[in-house]
mmCIF file of C-alpha atoms in Angstrom:
data_model
loop_
_atom_site.group_PDB
_atom_site.id
_atom_site.type_symbol
_atom_site.label_atom_id
_atom_site.label_comp_id
_atom_site.label_asym_id
_atom_site.label_seq_id
_atom_site.Cartn_x
_atom_site.Cartn_y
_atom_site.Cartn_z
ATOM 1 C CA MET A 104 33.044 -22.149 -58.073
ATOM 2 C CA PHE A 105 34.208 -20.266 -61.184
ATOM 3 C CA GLU A 106 36.362 -17.858 -59.204
ATOM 4 C CA ALA A 107 38.009 -20.709 -57.282
ATOM 5 C CA LEU A 108 38.658 -22.557 -60.549
ATOM 6 C CA LEU A 109 40.378 -19.505 -62.094
ATOM 7 C CA LEU A 110 42.438 -19.087 -58.926
ATOM 8 C CA ASN A 111 43.582 -22.736 -59.044
ATOM 9 C CA PHE A 112 44.408 -22.374 -62.723
ATOM 10 C CA LEU A 113 46.517 -19.286 -61.886
ATOM 11 C CA PHE A 114 48.307 -21.357 -59.238
ATOM 12 C CA LEU A 115 49.153 -23.956 -61.909
ATOM 13 C CA LEU A 116 50.435 -21.243 -64.226
ATOM 14 C CA PHE A 117 52.695 -19.906 -61.454
ATOM 15 C CA PRO A 118 55.774 -22.100 -62.294
ATOM 16 C CA VAL A 119 55.328 -21.493 -66.011
ATOM 17 C CA ILE A 120 55.198 -17.686 -65.567
ATOM 18 C CA ILE A 121 58.166 -17.625 -63.182
ATOM 19 C CA TYR A 122 60.228 -19.709 -65.550
ATOM 20 C CA LEU A 123 59.395 -17.546 -68.599
ATOM 21 C CA LEU A 124 60.178 -14.316 -66.698
ATOM 22 C CA PHE A 125 63.391 -15.239 -64.926
ATOM 23 C CA PHE A 126 64.935 -18.496 -66.140
ATOM 24 C CA GLU A 127 64.167 -19.116 -69.829
ATOM 25 C CA MET A 128 67.461 -17.713 -71.109
ATOM 26 C CA LEU A 129 69.699 -19.399 -68.538
ATOM 27 C CA PRO A 130 72.402 -21.775 -69.936
ATOM 28 C CA GLY A 131 71.349 -25.377 -69.678
ATOM 29 C CA GLY A 132 67.633 -24.566 -69.953
ATOM 30 C CA TYR A 133 66.415 -24.956 -66.413
ATOM 31 C CA HIS A 134 67.244 -26.200 -62.915
ATOM 32 C CA ARG A 135 65.133 -29.188 -61.904
ATOM 33 C CA GLY A 136 65.416 -28.459 -58.179
ATOM 34 C CA LEU A 137 64.028 -24.971 -58.723
ATOM 35 C CA LEU A 138 61.098 -26.233 -60.812
ATOM 36 C CA LEU A 139 60.421 -28.908 -58.199
ATOM 37 C CA GLY A 140 60.179 -26.209 -55.529
ATOM 38 C CA LEU A 141 57.825 -24.107 -57.681
ATOM 39 C CA THR A 142 55.695 -27.209 -58.325
ATOM 40 C CA ALA A 143 55.499 -27.917 -54.611
ATOM 41 C CA VAL A 144 54.304 -24.359 -53.938
ATOM 42 C CA THR A 145 51.668 -24.727 -56.654
ATOM 43 C CA MET A 146 50.356 -27.968 -55.162
ATOM 44 C CA ILE A 147 50.173 -26.494 -51.663
ATOM 45 C CA LEU A 148 48.214 -23.465 -52.868
ATOM 46 C CA CYS A 149 45.776 -25.700 -54.754
ATOM 47 C CA MET A 150 45.149 -27.770 -51.622
ATOM 48 C CA LEU A 151 44.719 -24.711 -49.379
ATOM 49 C CA LYS A 152 42.295 -23.017 -51.808
ATOM 50 C CA PRO A 153 40.052 -25.869 -53.116
ATOM 51 C CA ILE A 154 37.109 -25.591 -55.534
ATOM 52 C CA GLN A 155 33.711 -25.784 -53.859
ATOM 53 C CA LEU A 156 30.741 -26.946 -55.879
ATOM 54 C CA ASP A 157 27.214 -25.623 -55.405
ATOM 55 C CA ASN A 158 26.137 -28.929 -53.841
ATOM 56 C CA GLY A 159 28.779 -28.627 -51.118
ATOM 57 C CA PHE A 160 31.387 -31.054 -52.448
ATOM 58 C CA ILE A 161 35.025 -29.832 -52.459
ATOM 59 C CA PHE A 162 37.912 -30.890 -54.696
ATOM 60 C CA ASP A 163 41.224 -29.412 -55.768
ATOM 61 C CA LEU A 164 43.815 -29.717 -58.553
ATOM 62 C CA ARG A 165 46.665 -31.165 -56.516
ATOM 63 C CA TYR A 166 47.062 -34.161 -58.816
ATOM 64 C CA VAL A 167 47.855 -32.009 -61.878
ATOM 65 C CA PRO A 168 51.359 -30.960 -60.729
ATOM 66 C CA PHE A 169 51.817 -34.363 -59.021
ATOM 67 C CA LEU A 170 51.169 -36.230 -62.326
ATOM 68 C CA ILE A 171 53.331 -33.823 -64.340
ATOM 69 C CA VAL A 172 56.319 -34.442 -62.032
ATOM 70 C CA ALA A 173 55.678 -38.200 -62.119
ATOM 71 C CA LEU A 174 55.573 -38.238 -65.940
ATOM 72 C CA TYR A 175 58.537 -35.964 -66.686
ATOM 73 C CA GLY A 176 60.689 -36.849 -63.715
ATOM 74 C CA SER A 177 61.657 -40.061 -61.933
ATOM 75 C CA TYR A 178 61.110 -41.473 -58.478
ATOM 76 C CA LYS A 179 63.929 -39.161 -57.317
ATOM 77 C CA TYR A 180 61.750 -36.116 -58.015
ATOM 78 C CA VAL A 181 58.244 -37.447 -57.396
ATOM 79 C CA ILE A 182 58.870 -38.895 -53.866
ATOM 80 C CA PRO A 183 59.382 -35.434 -52.256
ATOM 81 C CA ILE A 184 56.202 -34.182 -53.936
ATOM 82 C CA TYR A 185 54.340 -37.303 -52.704
ATOM 83 C CA ALA A 186 55.525 -36.760 -49.130
ATOM 84 C CA LEU A 187 54.589 -33.093 -49.221
ATOM 85 C CA LEU A 188 51.143 -33.879 -50.687
ATOM 86 C CA ASN A 189 50.292 -36.231 -47.805
ATOM 87 C CA LEU A 190 51.686 -33.927 -45.138
ATOM 88 C CA ILE A 191 49.540 -31.023 -46.393
ATOM 89 C CA ARG A 192 46.525 -33.349 -46.678
ATOM 90 C CA LEU A 193 47.087 -34.405 -43.043
ATOM 91 C CA TYR A 194 47.279 -30.727 -42.044
ATOM 92 C CA VAL A 195 44.067 -29.861 -43.880
ATOM 93 C CA GLY A 196 42.298 -32.811 -42.221
ATOM 94 C CA GLY A 197 38.674 -33.781 -42.750
ATOM 95 C CA GLU A 198 37.188 -36.854 -44.409
ATOM 96 C CA GLY A 199 38.937 -38.574 -47.278
ATOM 97 C CA MET A 200 42.492 -38.607 -45.849
ATOM 98 C CA LEU A 201 42.801 -42.420 -46.133
ATOM 99 C CA PRO A 202 41.563 -42.597 -49.780
ATOM 100 C CA SER A 203 43.886 -39.709 -50.645
ATOM 101 C CA PHE A 204 46.890 -41.449 -49.044
ATOM 102 C CA LEU A 205 46.151 -44.804 -50.705
ATOM 103 C CA PHE A 206 45.563 -43.317 -54.097
ATOM 104 C CA SER A 207 48.591 -40.980 -54.054
ATOM 105 C CA THR A 208 50.677 -44.043 -53.114
ATOM 106 C CA ALA A 209 49.242 -45.942 -56.122
ATOM 107 C CA VAL A 210 50.067 -42.983 -58.421
ATOM 108 C CA LEU A 211 53.595 -42.803 -56.935
ATOM 109 C CA VAL A 212 54.205 -46.489 -57.673
ATOM 110 C CA LEU A 213 52.585 -46.792 -61.133
ATOM 111 C CA VAL A 214 52.875 -43.548 -63.070
ATOM 112 C CA PRO A 215 56.731 -43.066 -62.953
ATOM 113 C CA LEU A 216 57.055 -46.570 -64.442
ATOM 114 C CA TYR A 217 55.490 -45.119 -67.601
ATOM 115 C CA SER A 218 57.807 -42.087 -67.603
ATOM 116 C CA ARG A 219 60.514 -43.500 -69.938
ATOM 117 C CA ARG A 220 57.967 -44.467 -72.608
ATOM 118 C CA PHE A 221 56.106 -41.162 -72.135
ATOM 119 C CA LEU A 222 59.256 -39.141 -72.828
ATOM 120 C CA ARG A 223 59.794 -41.001 -76.123
ATOM 121 C CA PHE A 224 56.489 -39.703 -77.527
ATOM 122 C CA SER A 225 56.259 -36.676 -79.772
ATOM 123 C CA SER A 226 55.155 -33.389 -78.286
ATOM 124 C CA ARG A 227 51.538 -33.940 -79.346
ATOM 125 C CA GLY A 228 51.679 -37.525 -78.143
ATOM 126 C CA ARG A 229 52.819 -36.422 -74.683
ATOM 127 C CA VAL A 230 49.931 -33.950 -74.392
ATOM 128 C CA THR A 231 47.424 -36.619 -75.368
ATOM 129 C CA ALA A 232 49.005 -39.233 -73.079
ATOM 130 C CA ALA A 233 48.983 -36.848 -70.134
ATOM 131 C CA VAL A 234 45.275 -36.024 -70.599
ATOM 132 C CA VAL A 235 44.385 -39.725 -70.875
ATOM 133 C CA ILE A 236 46.430 -40.602 -67.782
ATOM 134 C CA THR A 237 44.735 -37.760 -65.894
ATOM 135 C CA LEU A 238 41.308 -39.078 -66.860
ATOM 136 C CA LEU A 239 42.245 -42.603 -65.825
ATOM 137 C CA THR A 240 43.774 -41.353 -62.554
ATOM 138 C CA MET A 241 40.761 -39.296 -61.570
ATOM 139 C CA SER A 242 38.376 -42.050 -62.638
ATOM 140 C CA GLY A 243 40.259 -44.451 -60.415
ATOM 141 C CA TYR A 244 40.236 -41.996 -57.535
ATOM 142 C CA LEU A 245 36.489 -41.369 -57.834
ATOM 143 C CA LEU A 246 35.830 -45.141 -58.104
ATOM 144 C CA SER A 247 37.889 -45.836 -54.965
ATOM 145 C CA LEU A 248 36.067 -42.983 -53.116
ATOM 146 C CA CYS A 249 32.794 -44.536 -54.213
ATOM 147 C CA LEU A 250 33.776 -47.977 -52.954
ATOM 148 C CA ILE A 251 34.955 -46.602 -49.572
ATOM 149 C CA THR A 252 32.045 -44.253 -48.884
ATOM 150 C CA ARG A 253 29.417 -46.459 -50.599
ATOM 151 C CA GLN A 254 27.490 -43.316 -51.544
ATOM 152 C CA VAL A 255 26.547 -42.903 -55.188
ATOM 153 C CA ASN A 256 23.881 -40.298 -55.771
ATOM 154 C CA GLN A 257 23.165 -37.400 -58.084
ATOM 155 C CA GLU A 258 25.462 -35.077 -56.150
ATOM 156 C CA PHE A 259 28.347 -37.520 -56.410
ATOM 157 C CA CYS A 260 27.753 -37.795 -60.166
ATOM 158 C CA VAL A 261 27.905 -34.028 -60.457
ATOM 159 C CA LEU A 262 31.210 -34.072 -58.563
ATOM 160 C CA ALA A 263 32.576 -36.798 -60.874
ATOM 161 C CA ILE A 264 31.611 -34.933 -64.063
ATOM 162 C CA ASN A 265 33.036 -31.627 -62.812
ATOM 163 C CA ALA A 266 36.287 -33.218 -61.564
ATOM 164 C CA LEU A 267 36.922 -35.174 -64.780
ATOM 165 C CA THR A 268 36.140 -32.185 -67.023
ATOM 166 C CA VAL A 269 38.192 -29.704 -65.013
ATOM 167 C CA TYR A 270 41.178 -32.016 -64.581
ATOM 168 C CA SER A 271 41.379 -33.068 -68.239
ATOM 169 C CA GLY A 272 40.913 -29.513 -69.503
ATOM 170 C CA VAL A 273 43.487 -27.985 -67.122
ATOM 171 C CA MET A 274 45.986 -30.753 -67.717
ATOM 172 C CA GLY A 275 45.634 -30.269 -71.503
ATOM 173 C CA VAL A 276 46.282 -26.522 -71.290
ATOM 174 C CA ILE A 277 49.261 -26.844 -68.895
ATOM 175 C CA MET A 278 50.795 -29.640 -71.013
ATOM 176 C CA ILE A 279 50.486 -27.560 -74.200
ATOM 177 C CA LEU A 280 52.312 -24.680 -72.473
ATOM 178 C CA ILE A 281 55.065 -26.972 -71.133
ATOM 179 C CA GLU A 282 55.604 -28.637 -74.516
ATOM 180 C CA ARG A 283 55.679 -25.250 -76.209
ATOM 181 C CA ILE A 284 58.382 -24.077 -73.828
ATOM 182 C CA LEU A 285 60.421 -27.257 -74.393
ATOM 183 C CA THR A 286 60.043 -26.867 -78.169
ATOM 184 C CA ASN A 287 61.225 -23.245 -77.945
ATOM 185 C CA ILE A 288 64.253 -24.287 -75.896
ATOM 186 C CA ARG A 289 65.207 -26.983 -78.402
ATOM 187 C CA SER A 290 64.677 -24.593 -81.363
ATOM 188 C CA ARG A 291 66.794 -21.909 -79.742
ATOM 189 C CA ASP A 292 69.601 -24.355 -78.914
ATOM 190 C CA ARG A 293 69.469 -25.751 -82.474
ATOM 191 C CA MET A 294 69.671 -22.243 -83.968
ATOM 192 C CA ILE A 295 72.623 -21.292 -81.783
ATOM 193 C CA GLN A 296 74.388 -24.548 -82.631
ATOM 194 C CA THR A 297 73.790 -24.024 -86.395
ATOM 195 C CA GLU A 298 75.217 -20.494 -86.262
ATOM 196 C CA ARG A 299 78.209 -21.730 -84.293
ATOM 197 C CA LEU A 300 78.908 -24.511 -86.820
ATOM 198 C CA MET A 301 78.605 -22.103 -89.742
ATOM 199 C CA VAL A 302 81.203 -19.788 -88.196
ATOM 200 C CA VAL A 303 83.589 -22.693 -87.523
ATOM 201 C CA SER A 304 83.058 -24.107 -91.022
ATOM 202 C CA GLU A 305 83.888 -20.761 -92.678
ATOM 203 C CA LEU A 306 86.916 -20.343 -90.431
ATOM 204 C CA ALA A 307 88.118 -23.841 -91.225
ATOM 205 C CA ALA A 308 87.790 -23.376 -94.953
ATOM 206 C CA SER A 309 89.578 -20.017 -95.039
ATOM 207 C CA VAL A 310 92.385 -20.553 -92.562
ATOM 208 C CA SER A 311 93.316 -24.256 -92.232
ATOM 209 C CA HIS A 312 95.133 -24.655 -95.570
ATOM 210 C CA GLU A 313 97.135 -21.498 -95.035
ATOM 211 C CA ILE A 314 98.227 -22.633 -91.613
ATOM 212 C CA ARG A 315 99.150 -26.170 -92.706
ATOM 213 C CA ASN A 316 101.677 -24.950 -95.332
ATOM 214 C CA PRO A 317 104.056 -23.092 -92.948
ATOM 215 C CA LEU A 318 103.706 -25.931 -90.434
ATOM 216 C CA THR A 319 104.862 -28.441 -93.046
ATOM 217 C CA VAL A 320 107.861 -26.300 -94.027
ATOM 218 C CA THR A 321 108.810 -25.727 -90.394
ATOM 219 C CA GLY A 322 108.519 -29.434 -89.657
ATOM 220 C CA GLY A 323 110.811 -30.275 -92.559
ATOM 221 C CA PHE A 324 113.566 -27.929 -91.366
ATOM 222 C CA LEU A 325 113.251 -29.258 -87.817
ATOM 223 C CA GLN A 326 113.669 -32.852 -89.139
ATOM 224 C CA LEU A 327 116.886 -31.762 -90.868
ATOM 225 C CA LEU A 328 118.058 -29.950 -87.767
ATOM 226 C CA ILE A 329 117.542 -32.957 -85.426
ATOM 227 C CA SER A 330 119.787 -35.132 -87.608
ATOM 228 C CA SER A 331 122.554 -32.546 -87.650
ATOM 229 C CA PRO A 332 125.794 -33.508 -85.812
ATOM 230 C CA ASN A 333 126.449 -29.877 -84.878
ATOM 231 C CA ILE A 334 123.834 -29.586 -82.097
ATOM 232 C CA THR A 335 124.106 -30.853 -78.527
ATOM 233 C CA GLU A 336 121.864 -33.553 -77.017
ATOM 234 C CA ARG A 337 120.104 -30.904 -74.927
ATOM 235 C CA GLU A 338 119.330 -28.875 -78.054
ATOM 236 C CA ARG A 339 118.165 -32.079 -79.812
ATOM 237 C CA GLY A 340 115.672 -32.539 -76.973
ATOM 238 C CA PHE A 341 114.310 -29.068 -77.602
ATOM 239 C CA VAL A 342 113.853 -29.865 -81.287
ATOM 240 C CA ARG A 343 111.983 -33.081 -80.432
ATOM 241 C CA LEU A 344 109.637 -31.087 -78.206
ATOM 242 C CA SER A 345 109.124 -28.595 -81.067
ATOM 243 C CA LEU A 346 108.303 -31.460 -83.475
ATOM 244 C CA GLN A 347 105.794 -32.923 -80.994
ATOM 245 C CA GLU A 348 104.037 -29.554 -80.686
ATOM 246 C CA LEU A 349 104.022 -29.167 -84.479
ATOM 247 C CA GLN A 350 102.387 -32.582 -84.787
ATOM 248 C CA ARG A 351 99.741 -31.561 -82.254
ATOM 249 C CA ALA A 352 99.131 -28.328 -84.187
ATOM 250 C CA GLU A 353 98.759 -30.328 -87.434
ATOM 251 C CA LYS A 354 96.184 -32.576 -85.701
ATOM 252 C CA ILE A 355 94.177 -29.549 -84.672
ATOM 253 C CA VAL A 356 94.317 -28.171 -88.208
ATOM 254 C CA SER A 357 93.193 -31.573 -89.579
ATOM 255 C CA ASP A 358 90.235 -31.431 -87.168
ATOM 256 C CA PHE A 359 89.365 -27.977 -88.469
ATOM 257 C CA LEU A 360 89.551 -29.240 -92.080
ATOM 258 C CA SER A 361 86.877 -31.767 -91.166
ATOM 259 C CA PHE A 362 84.396 -28.938 -90.801
ATOM 260 C CA ALA A 363 84.644 -27.945 -94.432
ATOM 261 C CA LYS A 364 81.824 -28.772 -96.836
ATOM 262 C CA PRO A 365 81.443 -32.459 -97.787
ATOM 263 C CA GLN A 366 83.675 -33.507 -100.642
ATOM 264 C CA LEU A 367 81.835 -34.808 -103.754
ATOM 265 C CA ASP A 368 84.453 -37.542 -104.196
ATOM 266 C CA ASN A 369 83.535 -38.970 -100.805
ATOM 267 C CA MET A 370 79.732 -38.819 -101.139
ATOM 268 C CA VAL A 371 77.871 -42.129 -101.063
ATOM 269 C CA ASN A 372 74.218 -43.190 -101.026
ATOM 270 C CA ALA A 373 74.056 -46.146 -98.639
ATOM 271 C CA ASP A 374 72.412 -47.663 -95.550
ATOM 272 C CA MET A 375 75.598 -46.991 -93.517
ATOM 273 C CA ARG A 376 76.126 -50.656 -92.653
ATOM 274 C CA GLU A 377 79.563 -50.821 -94.291
ATOM 275 C CA ASP A 378 80.772 -47.689 -92.452
ATOM 276 C CA LEU A 379 79.403 -48.854 -89.107
ATOM 277 C CA GLU A 380 81.126 -52.229 -89.457
ATOM 278 C CA TYR A 381 84.372 -50.599 -90.550
ATOM 279 C CA THR A 382 84.468 -48.109 -87.681
ATOM 280 C CA THR A 383 83.519 -50.850 -85.198
ATOM 281 C CA ASN A 384 86.463 -52.976 -86.405
ATOM 282 C CA VAL A 385 88.785 -49.974 -86.259
ATOM 283 C CA ILE A 386 87.900 -49.200 -82.624
ATOM 284 C CA MET A 387 87.938 -52.849 -81.440
ATOM 285 C CA PRO A 388 91.648 -52.983 -80.442
ATOM 286 C CA TYR A 389 91.346 -49.741 -78.492
ATOM 287 C CA ALA A 390 88.257 -51.098 -76.744
ATOM 288 C CA SER A 391 90.009 -54.390 -75.855
ATOM 289 C CA ILE A 392 92.943 -52.524 -74.257
ATOM 290 C CA HIS A 393 90.520 -50.743 -71.907
ATOM 291 C CA LYS A 394 88.441 -53.904 -71.167
ATOM 292 C CA VAL A 395 85.395 -52.647 -73.080
ATOM 293 C CA GLU A 396 83.152 -55.076 -74.998
ATOM 294 C CA VAL A 397 81.533 -53.861 -78.212
ATOM 295 C CA ASP A 398 77.973 -54.963 -78.981
ATOM 296 C CA PHE A 399 76.888 -54.096 -82.529
ATOM 297 C CA HIS A 400 73.329 -54.427 -83.982
ATOM 298 C CA PHE A 401 72.058 -53.349 -87.399
ATOM 299 C CA SER A 402 68.468 -53.364 -88.638
ATOM 300 C CA ASN A 403 68.096 -50.629 -91.250
ATOM 301 C CA THR A 404 67.019 -50.593 -94.880
ATOM 302 C CA LEU A 405 66.793 -46.817 -95.412
ATOM 303 C CA LEU A 406 69.360 -45.011 -97.550
ATOM 304 C CA LEU A 407 71.218 -41.800 -96.760
ATOM 305 C CA ARG A 408 73.535 -39.590 -98.854
ATOM 306 C CA TYR A 409 76.578 -38.583 -96.831
ATOM 307 C CA ASP A 410 80.304 -37.879 -96.873
ATOM 308 C CA ARG A 411 81.873 -41.252 -95.952
ATOM 309 C CA ASN A 412 85.073 -39.814 -94.446
ATOM 310 C CA GLN A 413 83.263 -37.350 -92.200
ATOM 311 C CA ILE A 414 80.744 -39.981 -90.974
ATOM 312 C CA GLN A 415 83.500 -42.452 -90.238
ATOM 313 C CA GLN A 416 85.535 -39.901 -88.319
ATOM 314 C CA SER A 417 82.469 -38.754 -86.359
ATOM 315 C CA LEU A 418 81.606 -42.329 -85.364
ATOM 316 C CA ILE A 419 85.179 -43.031 -84.280
ATOM 317 C CA ASN A 420 85.143 -39.840 -82.174
ATOM 318 C CA LEU A 421 81.939 -40.963 -80.417
ATOM 319 C CA TYR A 422 83.220 -44.532 -79.886
ATOM 320 C CA LYS A 423 86.539 -43.244 -78.496
ATOM 321 C CA ASN A 424 84.782 -40.876 -76.084
ATOM 322 C CA ALA A 425 82.511 -43.684 -74.863
ATOM 323 C CA ILE A 426 85.435 -46.059 -74.312
ATOM 324 C CA GLU A 427 87.366 -43.384 -72.395
ATOM 325 C CA ALA A 428 84.291 -42.720 -70.237
ATOM 326 C CA MET A 429 84.205 -46.431 -69.294
ATOM 327 C CA LYS A 430 87.983 -46.678 -68.845
ATOM 328 C CA VAL A 431 87.622 -44.700 -65.586
ATOM 329 C CA LYS A 432 85.304 -47.404 -64.241
ATOM 330 C CA GLY A 433 87.540 -50.276 -65.310
ATOM 331 C CA GLY A 434 85.643 -51.265 -68.445
ATOM 332 C CA GLY A 435 82.091 -51.821 -69.620
ATOM 333 C CA THR A 436 80.014 -52.374 -72.760
ATOM 334 C CA LEU A 437 79.757 -50.101 -75.788
ATOM 335 C CA THR A 438 76.427 -50.767 -77.500
ATOM 336 C CA ILE A 439 76.061 -49.619 -81.125
ATOM 337 C CA ASP A 440 72.590 -49.973 -82.616
ATOM 338 C CA ALA A 441 71.363 -48.821 -86.052
ATOM 339 C CA TYR A 442 67.691 -48.977 -86.821
ATOM 340 C CA GLU A 443 64.957 -47.188 -88.765
ATOM 341 C CA GLN A 444 62.136 -45.197 -87.161
ATOM 342 C CA LYS A 445 59.491 -43.293 -89.143
ATOM 343 C CA GLN A 446 61.665 -42.659 -92.205
ATOM 344 C CA ASN A 447 64.606 -41.767 -90.020
ATOM 345 C CA LEU A 448 67.881 -43.656 -89.659
ATOM 346 C CA VAL A 449 68.701 -43.755 -85.942
ATOM 347 C CA LEU A 450 72.202 -44.534 -84.596
ATOM 348 C CA SER A 451 72.281 -45.282 -80.877
ATOM 349 C CA ILE A 452 75.697 -45.257 -79.156
ATOM 350 C CA ARG A 453 75.396 -46.214 -75.502
ATOM 351 C CA ASP A 454 77.998 -46.688 -72.796
ATOM 352 C CA ASN A 455 77.849 -47.357 -69.043
ATOM 353 C CA GLY A 456 80.681 -44.969 -68.157
ATOM 354 C CA VAL A 457 80.914 -41.996 -65.842
ATOM 355 C CA GLY A 458 77.976 -40.099 -67.432
ATOM 356 C CA MET A 459 77.485 -36.333 -67.604
ATOM 357 C CA THR A 460 75.544 -33.651 -65.777
ATOM 358 C CA ARG A 461 72.853 -31.532 -67.475
ATOM 359 C CA ASP A 462 75.293 -28.621 -67.601
ATOM 360 C CA GLU A 463 77.969 -30.743 -69.359
ATOM 361 C CA ILE A 464 75.388 -32.009 -71.869
ATOM 362 C CA SER A 465 74.272 -28.440 -72.641
ATOM 363 C CA ARG A 466 77.906 -27.474 -73.470
ATOM 364 C CA LEU A 467 78.579 -30.363 -75.913
ATOM 365 C CA GLY A 468 79.461 -29.217 -79.404
ATOM 366 C CA ARG A 469 81.018 -25.921 -78.320
ATOM 367 C CA PRO A 470 84.513 -25.195 -79.679
ATOM 368 C CA TYR A 471 87.229 -26.113 -77.222
ATOM 369 C CA TYR A 472 84.855 -27.475 -74.570
ATOM 370 C CA SER A 473 85.667 -31.022 -73.452
ATOM 371 C CA THR A 474 84.913 -33.118 -70.394
ATOM 372 C CA LYS A 475 88.452 -34.553 -70.711
ATOM 373 C CA GLU A 476 91.441 -32.659 -69.313
ATOM 374 C CA GLU A 477 93.504 -33.221 -72.450
ATOM 375 C CA GLY A 478 90.604 -32.804 -74.910
ATOM 376 C CA THR A 479 90.173 -29.897 -77.365
ATOM 377 C CA GLY A 480 86.428 -30.391 -77.938
ATOM 378 C CA LEU A 481 86.956 -30.334 -81.735
ATOM 379 C CA GLY A 482 86.087 -34.002 -82.083
ATOM 380 C CA MET A 483 82.589 -33.553 -80.652
ATOM 381 C CA LEU A 484 82.218 -30.296 -82.622
ATOM 382 C CA MET A 485 82.916 -32.277 -85.782
ATOM 383 C CA VAL A 486 80.168 -34.769 -84.830
ATOM 384 C CA TYR A 487 77.610 -32.004 -84.438
ATOM 385 C CA SER A 488 78.800 -30.325 -87.656
ATOM 386 C CA THR A 489 78.529 -33.582 -89.681
ATOM 387 C CA VAL A 490 75.042 -34.393 -88.378
ATOM 388 C CA SER A 491 73.894 -30.803 -89.046
ATOM 389 C CA LYS A 492 75.070 -30.982 -92.685
ATOM 390 C CA LEU A 493 72.847 -34.026 -93.128
ATOM 391 C CA LYS A 494 69.848 -32.143 -91.593
ATOM 392 C CA GLY A 495 69.938 -34.530 -88.662
ATOM 393 C CA SER A 496 69.711 -34.095 -84.950
ATOM 394 C CA ILE A 497 71.455 -35.388 -81.846
ATOM 395 C CA GLU A 498 69.799 -36.383 -78.565
ATOM 396 C CA VAL A 499 71.925 -37.010 -75.477
ATOM 397 C CA ARG A 500 70.626 -38.915 -72.509
ATOM 398 C CA SER A 501 72.951 -39.232 -69.547
ATOM 399 C CA GLU A 502 73.018 -39.705 -65.798
ATOM 400 C CA LYS A 503 76.101 -39.022 -63.716
ATOM 401 C CA GLY A 504 77.644 -42.351 -62.779
ATOM 402 C CA GLU A 505 75.218 -44.358 -64.939
ATOM 403 C CA GLY A 506 76.389 -43.796 -68.523
ATOM 404 C CA THR A 507 75.475 -41.938 -71.671
ATOM 405 C CA THR A 508 73.457 -42.579 -74.825
ATOM 406 C CA PHE A 509 73.924 -40.574 -78.033
ATOM 407 C CA LEU A 510 71.079 -40.772 -80.550
ATOM 408 C CA LEU A 511 72.001 -39.604 -84.061
ATOM 409 C CA ILE A 512 68.794 -39.144 -86.063
ATOM 410 C CA PHE A 513 69.037 -38.691 -89.842
ATOM 411 C CA PRO A 514 66.142 -38.156 -92.273
ATOM 412 C CA ALA A 515 66.505 -40.932 -94.857
ATOM 413 C CA GLU A 516 64.827 -42.492 -97.908
ATOM 414 C CA SER A 517 63.528 -45.959 -98.624
ATOM 415 C CA PRO A 518 65.392 -47.888 -101.398
ATOM 416 C CA ALA A 519 62.357 -47.588 -103.709
ATOM 417 C CA THR A 520 62.404 -43.739 -103.648
ATOM 418 C CA ALA A 521 66.202 -43.186 -103.371
#
């Protein structure tokens, strides 16, 4: 039994090892289709090499990868695993095919419903939840097996104790490894983003002012030139184009200046309600033009010290991106929600626009990367820079064609301690 258990545990480690060896450093973190394939191979190996107890009973660890996919994924990912599980079970044959089919169907229907709530837990909470769900799942399976076979004896009790112990222990170990990998990915991405923002901030502080001065002088001479009666209309058109390009260059320089350190004159200690209401009112006409409704909710009492100008500009950038994402679909609803969560101020900005792929999400915040053809990417870079200065974090949840949610999470203080 011990050898078979170690072999099954090695099977379950197979996707983790393959990922760490070959795919950990890939941009975007990982490819879900690839991990789904590795998980399927793991489940097949567990079913083909089951654990045999001394009393003759046989069980395997097929439900460990099945439950992990159901918890982290959605029906889109768990249905292929479910179909494969039952096909392999049919191939293996023997008694217990009907209970296996019925119970796997119950897991398919029920567990993914809990997935959204599961993903909101902390890393430790997800490990605990996965172990508890595993215990409940296996208890339910053993109970259904008991009701169908109507055989409860000492040997069956031994099987139940071994199955529950092995499943909970293995699930706990695998979940700890998965969560550690996810934590490492997030830490690495956060470190890269911080370094990137530091470089941009230093560049902005040292270069932007020097560039703006010659742009202003050049713009002034072009304004004088365009009013001169000594140039032709064709030449006047060239001057207009030059002025337009100068204005665009000044806008880019202004965006770069936003990455400088927060200005003391603009610092406030507030709950952000005034700034959220102001930016919502500012963006309202733009939203109306593109048939977008704005739904604003505020339920926060925590205080935060921040640069008012940078926060307002960052919020407007996010609102504008959301509206333009819904413009393609003919309109929609922009939902802005501010609330407190465990001494954190959370800003949720949700749209039902075109959405983004995982690769697009992984590239957000990079200089000059934009999902829009005419975009420079500096607006989103400013958002990441502003949040980083406040020691906050950004979570992006998006599905292509379904919409996007930005969660801006800031550590804050209660009014009594501020």
